[in-house]
Each structure stands twice: as C-alpha cells, then as structure tokens.
Coordinates of C-alpha atoms and ligand atoms in Angstrom, one line a residue:
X1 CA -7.4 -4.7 26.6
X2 CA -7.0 -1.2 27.2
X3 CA -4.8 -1.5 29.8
X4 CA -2.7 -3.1 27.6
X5 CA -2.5 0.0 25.4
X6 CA -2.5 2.1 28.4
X7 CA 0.4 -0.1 29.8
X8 CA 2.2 -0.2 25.9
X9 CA 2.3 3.8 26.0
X10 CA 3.7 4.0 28.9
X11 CA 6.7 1.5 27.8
X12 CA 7.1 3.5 25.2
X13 CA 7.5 6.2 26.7
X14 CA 10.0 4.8 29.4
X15 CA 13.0 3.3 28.0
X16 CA 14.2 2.6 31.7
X17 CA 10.8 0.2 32.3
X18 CA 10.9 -1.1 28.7
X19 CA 14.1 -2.2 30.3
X20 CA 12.8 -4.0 33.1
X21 CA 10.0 -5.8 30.6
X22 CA 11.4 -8.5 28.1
X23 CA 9.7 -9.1 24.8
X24 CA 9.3 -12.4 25.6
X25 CA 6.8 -11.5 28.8
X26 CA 4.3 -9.8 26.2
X27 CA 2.4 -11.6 24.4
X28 CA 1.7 -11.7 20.5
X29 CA -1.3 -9.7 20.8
X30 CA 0.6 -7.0 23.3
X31 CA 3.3 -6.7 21.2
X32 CA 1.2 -6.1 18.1
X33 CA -0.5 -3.6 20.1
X34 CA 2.8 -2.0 21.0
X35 CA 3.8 -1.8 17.3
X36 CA 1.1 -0.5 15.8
X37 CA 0.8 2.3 18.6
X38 CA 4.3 3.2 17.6
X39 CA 2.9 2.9 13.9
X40 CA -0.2 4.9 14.1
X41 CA 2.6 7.9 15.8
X42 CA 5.0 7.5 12.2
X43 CA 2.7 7.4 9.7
X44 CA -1.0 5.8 8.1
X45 CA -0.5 2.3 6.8
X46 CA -2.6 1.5 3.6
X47 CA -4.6 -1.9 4.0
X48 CA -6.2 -3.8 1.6
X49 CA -8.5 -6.7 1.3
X50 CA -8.2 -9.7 -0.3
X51 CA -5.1 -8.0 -2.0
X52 CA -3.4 -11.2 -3.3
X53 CA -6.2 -12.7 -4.8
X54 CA -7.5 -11.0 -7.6
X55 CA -7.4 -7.4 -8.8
X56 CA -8.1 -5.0 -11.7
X57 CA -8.3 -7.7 -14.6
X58 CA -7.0 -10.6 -12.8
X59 CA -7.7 -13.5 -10.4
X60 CA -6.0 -16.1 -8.4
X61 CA -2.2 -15.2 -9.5
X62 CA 0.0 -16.0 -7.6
X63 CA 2.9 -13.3 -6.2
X64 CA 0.0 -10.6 -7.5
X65 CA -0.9 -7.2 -5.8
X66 CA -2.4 -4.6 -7.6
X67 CA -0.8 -2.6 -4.8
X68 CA 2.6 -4.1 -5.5
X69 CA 2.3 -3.3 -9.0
X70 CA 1.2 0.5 -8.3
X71 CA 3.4 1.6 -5.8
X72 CA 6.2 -1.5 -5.2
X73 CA 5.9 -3.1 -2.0
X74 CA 2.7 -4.8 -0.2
X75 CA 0.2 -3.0 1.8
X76 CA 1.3 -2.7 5.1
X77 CA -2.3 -4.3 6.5
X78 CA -3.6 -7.2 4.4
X79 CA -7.6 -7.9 5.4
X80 CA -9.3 -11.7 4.9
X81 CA -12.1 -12.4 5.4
X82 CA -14.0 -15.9 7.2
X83 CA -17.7 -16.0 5.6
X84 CA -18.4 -19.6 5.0
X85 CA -15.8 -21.0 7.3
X86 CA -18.8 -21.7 9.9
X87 CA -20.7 -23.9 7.3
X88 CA -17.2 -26.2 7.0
X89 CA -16.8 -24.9 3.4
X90 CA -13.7 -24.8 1.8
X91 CA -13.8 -21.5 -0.1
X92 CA -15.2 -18.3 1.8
X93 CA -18.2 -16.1 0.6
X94 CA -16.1 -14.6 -2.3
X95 CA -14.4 -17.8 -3.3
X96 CA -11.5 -17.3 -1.8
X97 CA -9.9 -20.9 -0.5
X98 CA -9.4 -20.9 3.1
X99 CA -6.0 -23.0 2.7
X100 CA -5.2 -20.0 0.4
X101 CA -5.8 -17.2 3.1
X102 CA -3.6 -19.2 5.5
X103 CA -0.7 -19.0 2.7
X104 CA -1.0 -15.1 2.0
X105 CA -2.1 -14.4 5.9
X106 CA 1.9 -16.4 6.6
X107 CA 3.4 -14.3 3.8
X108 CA 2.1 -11.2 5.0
X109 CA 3.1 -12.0 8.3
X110 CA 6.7 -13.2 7.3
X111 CA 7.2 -10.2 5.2
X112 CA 7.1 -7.8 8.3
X113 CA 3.2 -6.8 7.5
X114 CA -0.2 -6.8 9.6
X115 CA -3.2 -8.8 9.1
X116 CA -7.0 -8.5 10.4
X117 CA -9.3 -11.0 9.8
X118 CA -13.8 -10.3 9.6
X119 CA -16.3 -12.3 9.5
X120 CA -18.7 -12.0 7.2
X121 CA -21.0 -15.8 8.6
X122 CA -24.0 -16.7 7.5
X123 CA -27.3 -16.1 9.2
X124 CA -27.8 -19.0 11.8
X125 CA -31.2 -18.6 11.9
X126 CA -32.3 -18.4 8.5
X127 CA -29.7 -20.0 6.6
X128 CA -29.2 -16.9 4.5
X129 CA -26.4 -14.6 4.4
X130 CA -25.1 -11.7 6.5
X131 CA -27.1 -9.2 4.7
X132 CA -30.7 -9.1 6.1
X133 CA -32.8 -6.6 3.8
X134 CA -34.1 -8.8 1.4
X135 CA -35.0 -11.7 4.5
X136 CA -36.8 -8.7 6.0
X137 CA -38.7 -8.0 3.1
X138 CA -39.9 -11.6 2.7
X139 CA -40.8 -11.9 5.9
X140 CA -42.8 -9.2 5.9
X141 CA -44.6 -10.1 2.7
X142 CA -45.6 -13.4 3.9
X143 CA -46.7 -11.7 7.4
X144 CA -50.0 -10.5 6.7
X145 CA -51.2 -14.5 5.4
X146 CA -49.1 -16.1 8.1
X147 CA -51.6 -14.3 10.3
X148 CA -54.8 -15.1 8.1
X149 CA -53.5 -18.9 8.6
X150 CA -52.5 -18.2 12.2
X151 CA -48.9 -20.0 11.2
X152 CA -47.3 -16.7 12.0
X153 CA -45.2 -17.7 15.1
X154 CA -44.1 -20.5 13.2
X155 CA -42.0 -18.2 11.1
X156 CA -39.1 -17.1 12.6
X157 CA -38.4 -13.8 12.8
X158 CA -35.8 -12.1 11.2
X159 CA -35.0 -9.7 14.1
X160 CA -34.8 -12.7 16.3
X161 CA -31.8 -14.2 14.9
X162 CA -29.1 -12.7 17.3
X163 CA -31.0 -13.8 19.8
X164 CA -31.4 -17.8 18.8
X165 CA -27.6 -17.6 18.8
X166 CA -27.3 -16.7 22.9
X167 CA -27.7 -18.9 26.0
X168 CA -31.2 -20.5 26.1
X169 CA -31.7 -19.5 22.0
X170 CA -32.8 -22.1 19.6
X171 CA -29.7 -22.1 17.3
X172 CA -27.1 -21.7 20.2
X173 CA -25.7 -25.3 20.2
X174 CA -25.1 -24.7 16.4
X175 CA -23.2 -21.0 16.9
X176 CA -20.8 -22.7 19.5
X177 CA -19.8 -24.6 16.7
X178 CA -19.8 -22.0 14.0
X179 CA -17.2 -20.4 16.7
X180 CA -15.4 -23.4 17.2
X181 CA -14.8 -24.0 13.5
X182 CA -13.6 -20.3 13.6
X183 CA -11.4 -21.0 16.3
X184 CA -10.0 -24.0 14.6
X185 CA -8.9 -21.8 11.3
X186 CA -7.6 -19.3 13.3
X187 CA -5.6 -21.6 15.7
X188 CA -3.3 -23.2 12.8
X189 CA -2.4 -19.7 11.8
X190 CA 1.7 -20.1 12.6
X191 CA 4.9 -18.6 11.2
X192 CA 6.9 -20.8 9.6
X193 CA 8.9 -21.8 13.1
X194 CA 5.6 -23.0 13.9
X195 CA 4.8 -19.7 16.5
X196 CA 1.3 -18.0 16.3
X197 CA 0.9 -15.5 14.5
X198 CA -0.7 -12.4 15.8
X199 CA -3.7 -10.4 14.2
X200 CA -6.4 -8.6 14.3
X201 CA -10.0 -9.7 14.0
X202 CA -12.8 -7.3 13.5
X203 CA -16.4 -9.2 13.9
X204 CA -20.0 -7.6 14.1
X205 CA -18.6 -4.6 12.4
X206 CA -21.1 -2.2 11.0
X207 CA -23.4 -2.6 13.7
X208 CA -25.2 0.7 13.8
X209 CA -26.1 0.4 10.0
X210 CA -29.1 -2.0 9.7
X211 CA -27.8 -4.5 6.8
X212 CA -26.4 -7.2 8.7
X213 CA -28.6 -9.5 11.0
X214 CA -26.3 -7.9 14.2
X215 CA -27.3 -4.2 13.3
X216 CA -29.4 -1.6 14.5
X217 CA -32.8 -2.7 14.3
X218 CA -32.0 -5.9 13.8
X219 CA -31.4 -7.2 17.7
X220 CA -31.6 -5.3 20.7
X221 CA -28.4 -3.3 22.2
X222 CA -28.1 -5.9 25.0
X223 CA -28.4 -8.9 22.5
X224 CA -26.0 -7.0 20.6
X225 CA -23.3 -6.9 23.8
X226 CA -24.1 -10.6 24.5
X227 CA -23.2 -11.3 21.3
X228 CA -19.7 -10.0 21.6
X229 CA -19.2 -11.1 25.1
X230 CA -20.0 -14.7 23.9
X231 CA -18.5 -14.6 20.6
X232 CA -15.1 -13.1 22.6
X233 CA -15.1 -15.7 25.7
X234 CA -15.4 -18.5 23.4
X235 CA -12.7 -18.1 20.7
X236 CA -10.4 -16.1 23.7
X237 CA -10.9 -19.2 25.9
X238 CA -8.1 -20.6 22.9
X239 CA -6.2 -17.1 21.2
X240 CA -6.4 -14.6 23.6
X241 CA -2.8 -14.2 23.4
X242 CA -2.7 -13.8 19.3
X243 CA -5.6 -11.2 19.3
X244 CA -5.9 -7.7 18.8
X245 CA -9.7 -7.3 19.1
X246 CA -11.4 -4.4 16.9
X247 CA -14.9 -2.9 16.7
X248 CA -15.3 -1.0 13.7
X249 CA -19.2 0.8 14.3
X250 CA -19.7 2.2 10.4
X251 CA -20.2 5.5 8.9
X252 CA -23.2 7.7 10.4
X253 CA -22.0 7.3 14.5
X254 CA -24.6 8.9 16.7
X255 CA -23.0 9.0 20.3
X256 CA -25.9 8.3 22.4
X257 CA -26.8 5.2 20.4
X258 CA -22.0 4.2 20.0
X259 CA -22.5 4.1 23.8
X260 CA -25.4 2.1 24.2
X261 CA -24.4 -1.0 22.2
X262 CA -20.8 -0.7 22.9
X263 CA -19.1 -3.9 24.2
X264 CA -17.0 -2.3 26.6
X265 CA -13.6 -0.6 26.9
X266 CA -11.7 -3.7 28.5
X267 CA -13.0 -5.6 25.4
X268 CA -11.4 -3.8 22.7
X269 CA -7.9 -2.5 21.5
X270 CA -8.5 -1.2 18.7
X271 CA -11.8 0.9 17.6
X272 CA -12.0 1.8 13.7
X273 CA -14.5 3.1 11.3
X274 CA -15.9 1.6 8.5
X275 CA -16.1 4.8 6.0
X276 CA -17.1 4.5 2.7
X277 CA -18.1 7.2 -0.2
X278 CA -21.6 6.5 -1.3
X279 CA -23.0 9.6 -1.5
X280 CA -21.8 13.5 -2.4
X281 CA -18.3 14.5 -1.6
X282 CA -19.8 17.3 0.5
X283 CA -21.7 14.6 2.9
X284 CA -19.1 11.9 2.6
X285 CA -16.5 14.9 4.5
X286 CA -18.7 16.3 6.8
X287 CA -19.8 13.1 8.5
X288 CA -16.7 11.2 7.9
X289 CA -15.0 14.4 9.9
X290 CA -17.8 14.2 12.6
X291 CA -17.1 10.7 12.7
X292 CA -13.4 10.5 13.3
X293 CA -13.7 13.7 15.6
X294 CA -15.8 11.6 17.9
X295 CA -13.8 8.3 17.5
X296 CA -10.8 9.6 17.7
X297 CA -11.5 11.5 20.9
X298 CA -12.9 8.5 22.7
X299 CA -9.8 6.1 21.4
X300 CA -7.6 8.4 22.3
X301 CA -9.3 9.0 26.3
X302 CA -10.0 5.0 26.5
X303 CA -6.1 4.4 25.4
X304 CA -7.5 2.5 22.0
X305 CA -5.6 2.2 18.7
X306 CA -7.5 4.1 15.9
X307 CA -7.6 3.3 12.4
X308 CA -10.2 2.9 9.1
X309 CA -11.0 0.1 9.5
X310 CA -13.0 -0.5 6.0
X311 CA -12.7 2.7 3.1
X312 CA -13.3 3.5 0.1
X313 CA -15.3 5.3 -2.8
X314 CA -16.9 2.7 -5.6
X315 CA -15.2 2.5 -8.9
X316 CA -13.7 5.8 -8.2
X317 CA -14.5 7.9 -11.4
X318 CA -12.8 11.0 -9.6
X319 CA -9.1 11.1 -10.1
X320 CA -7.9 13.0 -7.1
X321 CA -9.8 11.5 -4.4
X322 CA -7.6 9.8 -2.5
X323 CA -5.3 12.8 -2.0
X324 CA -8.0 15.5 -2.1
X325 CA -10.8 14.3 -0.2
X326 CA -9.5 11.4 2.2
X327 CA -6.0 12.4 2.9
X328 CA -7.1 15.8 4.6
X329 CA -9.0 14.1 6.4
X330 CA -6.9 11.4 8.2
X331 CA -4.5 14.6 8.6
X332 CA -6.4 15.5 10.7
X333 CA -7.5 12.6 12.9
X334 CA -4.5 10.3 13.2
X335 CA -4.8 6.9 12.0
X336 CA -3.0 3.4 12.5
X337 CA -4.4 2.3 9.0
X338 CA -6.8 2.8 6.2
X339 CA -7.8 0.3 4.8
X340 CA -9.6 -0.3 1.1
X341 CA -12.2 -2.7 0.3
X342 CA -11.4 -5.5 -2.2
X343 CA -10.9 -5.1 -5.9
X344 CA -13.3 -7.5 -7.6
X345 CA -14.0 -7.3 -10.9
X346 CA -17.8 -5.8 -10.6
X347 CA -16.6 -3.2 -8.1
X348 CA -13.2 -1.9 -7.2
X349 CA -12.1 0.6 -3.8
X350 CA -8.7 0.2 -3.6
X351 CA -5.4 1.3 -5.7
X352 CA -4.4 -0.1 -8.8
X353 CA -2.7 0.4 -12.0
X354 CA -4.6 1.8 -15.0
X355 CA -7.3 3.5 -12.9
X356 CA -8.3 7.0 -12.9
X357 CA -7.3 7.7 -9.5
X358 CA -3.9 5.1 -9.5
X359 CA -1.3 8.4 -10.1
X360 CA -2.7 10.5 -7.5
X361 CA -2.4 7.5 -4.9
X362 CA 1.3 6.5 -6.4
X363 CA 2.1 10.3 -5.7
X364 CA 0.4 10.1 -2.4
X365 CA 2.4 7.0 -1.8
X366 CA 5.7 8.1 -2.2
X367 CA 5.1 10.6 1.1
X368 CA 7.2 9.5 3.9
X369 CA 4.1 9.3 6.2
X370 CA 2.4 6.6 3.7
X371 CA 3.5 3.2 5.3
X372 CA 3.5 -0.2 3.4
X373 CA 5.4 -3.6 4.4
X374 CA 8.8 -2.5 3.7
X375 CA 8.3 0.7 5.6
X376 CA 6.8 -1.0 8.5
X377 CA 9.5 -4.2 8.5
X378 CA 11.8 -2.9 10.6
X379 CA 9.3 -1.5 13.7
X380 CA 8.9 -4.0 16.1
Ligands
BMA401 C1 -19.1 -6.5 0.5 C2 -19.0 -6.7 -1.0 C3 -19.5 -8.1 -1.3 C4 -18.5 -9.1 -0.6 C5 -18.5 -8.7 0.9 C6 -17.5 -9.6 1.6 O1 -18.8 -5.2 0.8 O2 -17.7 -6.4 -1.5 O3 -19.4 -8.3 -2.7 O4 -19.0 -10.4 -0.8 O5 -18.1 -7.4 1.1 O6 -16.2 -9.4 1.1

C-alpha cells in the first residue's frame, strides 16, 4: 500500500512516466490514492458523517446537508458508518438504513466527492456493543461471586473477546461471517454504469484508547495485529482493488506503544487521527500538536496519506473554534481531510446553520484552501 503512494508521487511528479502509465492500469483504490495525494497538496477537504441524514433540527430529508445549507456545496469527504451490518440488520447502530447509505455513498461518489466507511460491530463475544466500559464493569462486579461459586471460567472475559474472533477462537466461525456480510455490502457499492466504486474504510480505529473491545487494555498488541491482518485478508481476498485502507490510532499517541500495535506500513495508505475536544483548549492544542507532529512525520517518511480522520468539539459553545483553535493547527501539519463527527440531535460536531460557531466556519469556508465536492470535482 505504500508503495502505491510511493509509486503515485512519483507519477506525479513525472509527467513523462504518467505518460507511459494509463489510467486504466491503476486500479480504483490507486487512483483514489493518487487524487487525494494531489488533494492533501491543494487544500484540506472538510468531511462529515452521516451528513445526508439528519442534522440540526432535522432527520431523514432527503437532498439535506447541513453543510450544503451553510456553505453551498457537499463536503468533499462524506463518512458512513457499518455497525449492525454484521448482525444482518437493516438499519445500522444510529438507525441509518443500509439501502439508504448505498444511495448517498453513489451520490457522493457521482457528485465528484470521497467517501470512507467505519465500522462500529458489535462485540462478538458478548453480544454487546463496541463500547466495552460498562461490560467491564459487570464483569468485574460479578467476579468476586463467580469465584465464591467457582463458575468464574465460565464467564467469558471481556478482554478475551478479540481473541475468540482469531484462528482457533471460540467465536471465529461467526466473525468470518460478520466479515463476509461486510464484504457483501461493500461489494454492491457501484456507480451508476455499474463500476465499483472506490473508498476508504477505517476499521479498529481508536485503538490506543480503551473504550472499544479492540483497544488498549482490552486485547494484546499481537491480538490486536491479527486482527487487522485477518480482518484485511478476508474482505481484500474480494475489494482489494476499491480500497484505500486507513488506521486512524485516536487522540493521546504515545510512540513506543503507535509502534507496537501497528499493523504494518504495507497495510495501510492512509493513517489519520481521530482528534476530538473534550477537555481545555490549552490541552486539546498541545496534544493535538504533539499528535499531528508525530503522525505527520511518520506518514510523510512511510509515503502515507494524512488526514483527521474523526474531529470535533461537542456542542461547540465557543464561536471561533474552528478558525481559532483547529485551523492553526492543520496549518501547520498538512492534511488530506478533516473530518466532523455526525450531527445528531443530542450532540452535534460538525457545521451547520444557526450554531454559534456556523459564521466563523462559513468564513473559514470561503478560503481557497477549504475543499468541498465542487472544489474537488474536477481533480482526478
Ligand atoms: C459515537 C457517538 C454515538 C454513535 C457512534 C457511531 O461517537 O456519536 O452516539 O452511535 O459514534 O456513530
């Protein structure tokens, strides 16, 4: 995978080779690759997720963007997300209908724009959800009179759920299928000329935090790299030719620990950050900088693409953020993309009209180096 970044910069670079490669040769994935590379050089695209669904007062529309109605035109990276495709459901973890995503994930794509896909599954083990705290907590409750009644290996194990999902695991037969009905979905993803349509997917994501049953704590580093090995052979063994592969490790990156439960360079293109605001301003930009300082320097020696993968600050109550405290920072570290977490109606990250902060993005929007769909339509 990084060669093919390696191998895309040098392209660029050489109109005379470009030349002697045809489009046609590359495949989806490569060419997406290609573009965004020449992206993340002209500007930052905004992303947004879920962004046709629902919004700042409004749900299920249809032809509705609270980015389209701040700043005109789509963002130029429109996230989905997969949770509850595994189980065979028909709508995902926030109700979304998966025949639904398909529609908006072809509009996007036919209106010149990018899409990535996560996965927020279920817990395989337990039958809960992605988020393990609360399991944990149970589990640990119960412990102490498991033991009394010597049922206590009966129990499984929170911590053991990543691995019951590898070779040799209890609930291995059923993730094989969880990955297949993933692969499914994501195979009748097609323009409307019936080709495939390119994008990238960002699983395991926030993986040294330790709220999802694949974070730290949660499963060993080498369970962790087995996961993504598996989870990657299996659904590339069908789309390796669509997929731009992304490992987004989440706010609070401590080098010694990125390196140990990394997946390896050849098995990713593009490496993001998930970065949100929970905290004070102060600490928010001085480990988001740290962050991106170290991220950025690796992506840029492995021949990665770069972006934010996941952003954000809560139900903003602080008008200038956008242009005040992130901006200055992706100045300085450049970025493919950031990209905003949904706008429910409990909790909002990204733009839209009517809140505090919408003026300061529409102004930051208007600057040449801000990249939505129309901007982006005509790179290739
Ligand atoms: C989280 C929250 C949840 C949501 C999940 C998946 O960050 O927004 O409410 O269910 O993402 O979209």
């Amino acid at each position: 995978m990084r060669t093919r970044l390696l191998i895309a910069t040098m392209l660029l670079a050489c109109t005379a080779m470009q030349a002697r490669t045809p489009k046609a040769s590359k495949t989806p994935a490569q060419q997406l690759i290609e573009r965004m590379a020449k992206l993340q050089k002209r500007g930052i695209m905004y992303g947004h997720h879920d962004d046709p669904f629902y919004g700042l007062g409004w749900e299920w529309d249809e032809e509705r963007s609270d980015t389209y109605s701040l700043v005109g035109d789509y963002p130029g990276v429109m996230s989905f997300d997969l949770g509850g495709i595994e189980m065979g459901d028909a709508k995902n973890l926030d109700s979304v209908p998966f025949i639904r995503i398909r529609e908006e994930i072809v509009k996007q794509h036919e209106r010149g724009g990018i899409i990535t896909i996560s996965w927020h599954l279920r817990n395989p083990l337990l039958g809960t959800t992605a988020w393990i705290e609360a399991d944990q907590k149970a589990y640990e409750a119960a412990l102490p009179y498991l033991k009394k009644i010597g049922q206590a290996d009966k129990v499984p194990a929170p911590h053991s759920t990543v691995k019951s999902i590898l070779p040799g695991g209890s609930q291995h037969a059923k993730f094989l299928t969880w990955l297949q009905r993933v692969t499914d979905f994501l195979s009748t993803l097609k323009d409307s000329k019936g080709n495939a349509i390119p994008f990238i997917f960002r699983p395991w994501h926030e993986y040294n935090g330790g709220w999802f049953w694949w974070g730290k704590g949660r499963c060993t580093d080498e369970e962790f790299k087995q996961l993504w090995i598996l989870t990657q052979n299996y659904i590339n063994r069908t789309l390796s030719d669509v997929i731009v592969w992304s490992c987004s490790p989440n706010l609070g990156v401590v080098p010694a620990e990125f390196y140990s439960r990394w997946p390896g360079d050849e098995r990713v293109d593009l490496l993001g950050l998930d970065a949100y605001q929970w905290g004070t301003e102060a600490d928010y930009i001085q480990q988001c900088n740290a962050d991106l300082d170290f991220l950025d320097a690796y992506a840029k020696e492995h021949g990665m693409l770069f972006a934010m993968t996941e952003c954000g600050y809560k139900n903003s109550p602080d008008a200038t953020w956008w242009s005040r405290v992130l901006r200055p920072m992706m100045d300085k570290h450049p970025l493919c993309y950031f990209l905003a977490w949904r706008n429910a109606q409990h909790e909002h990250f990204g733009c839209a009209p009517g809140l505090a902060t919408a003026d300061d993005f529409k102004q930051m929007a208007k600057q040449k180096e801000m990249l939505f769909t129309k901007d982006i339509k005509k790179i290739k």
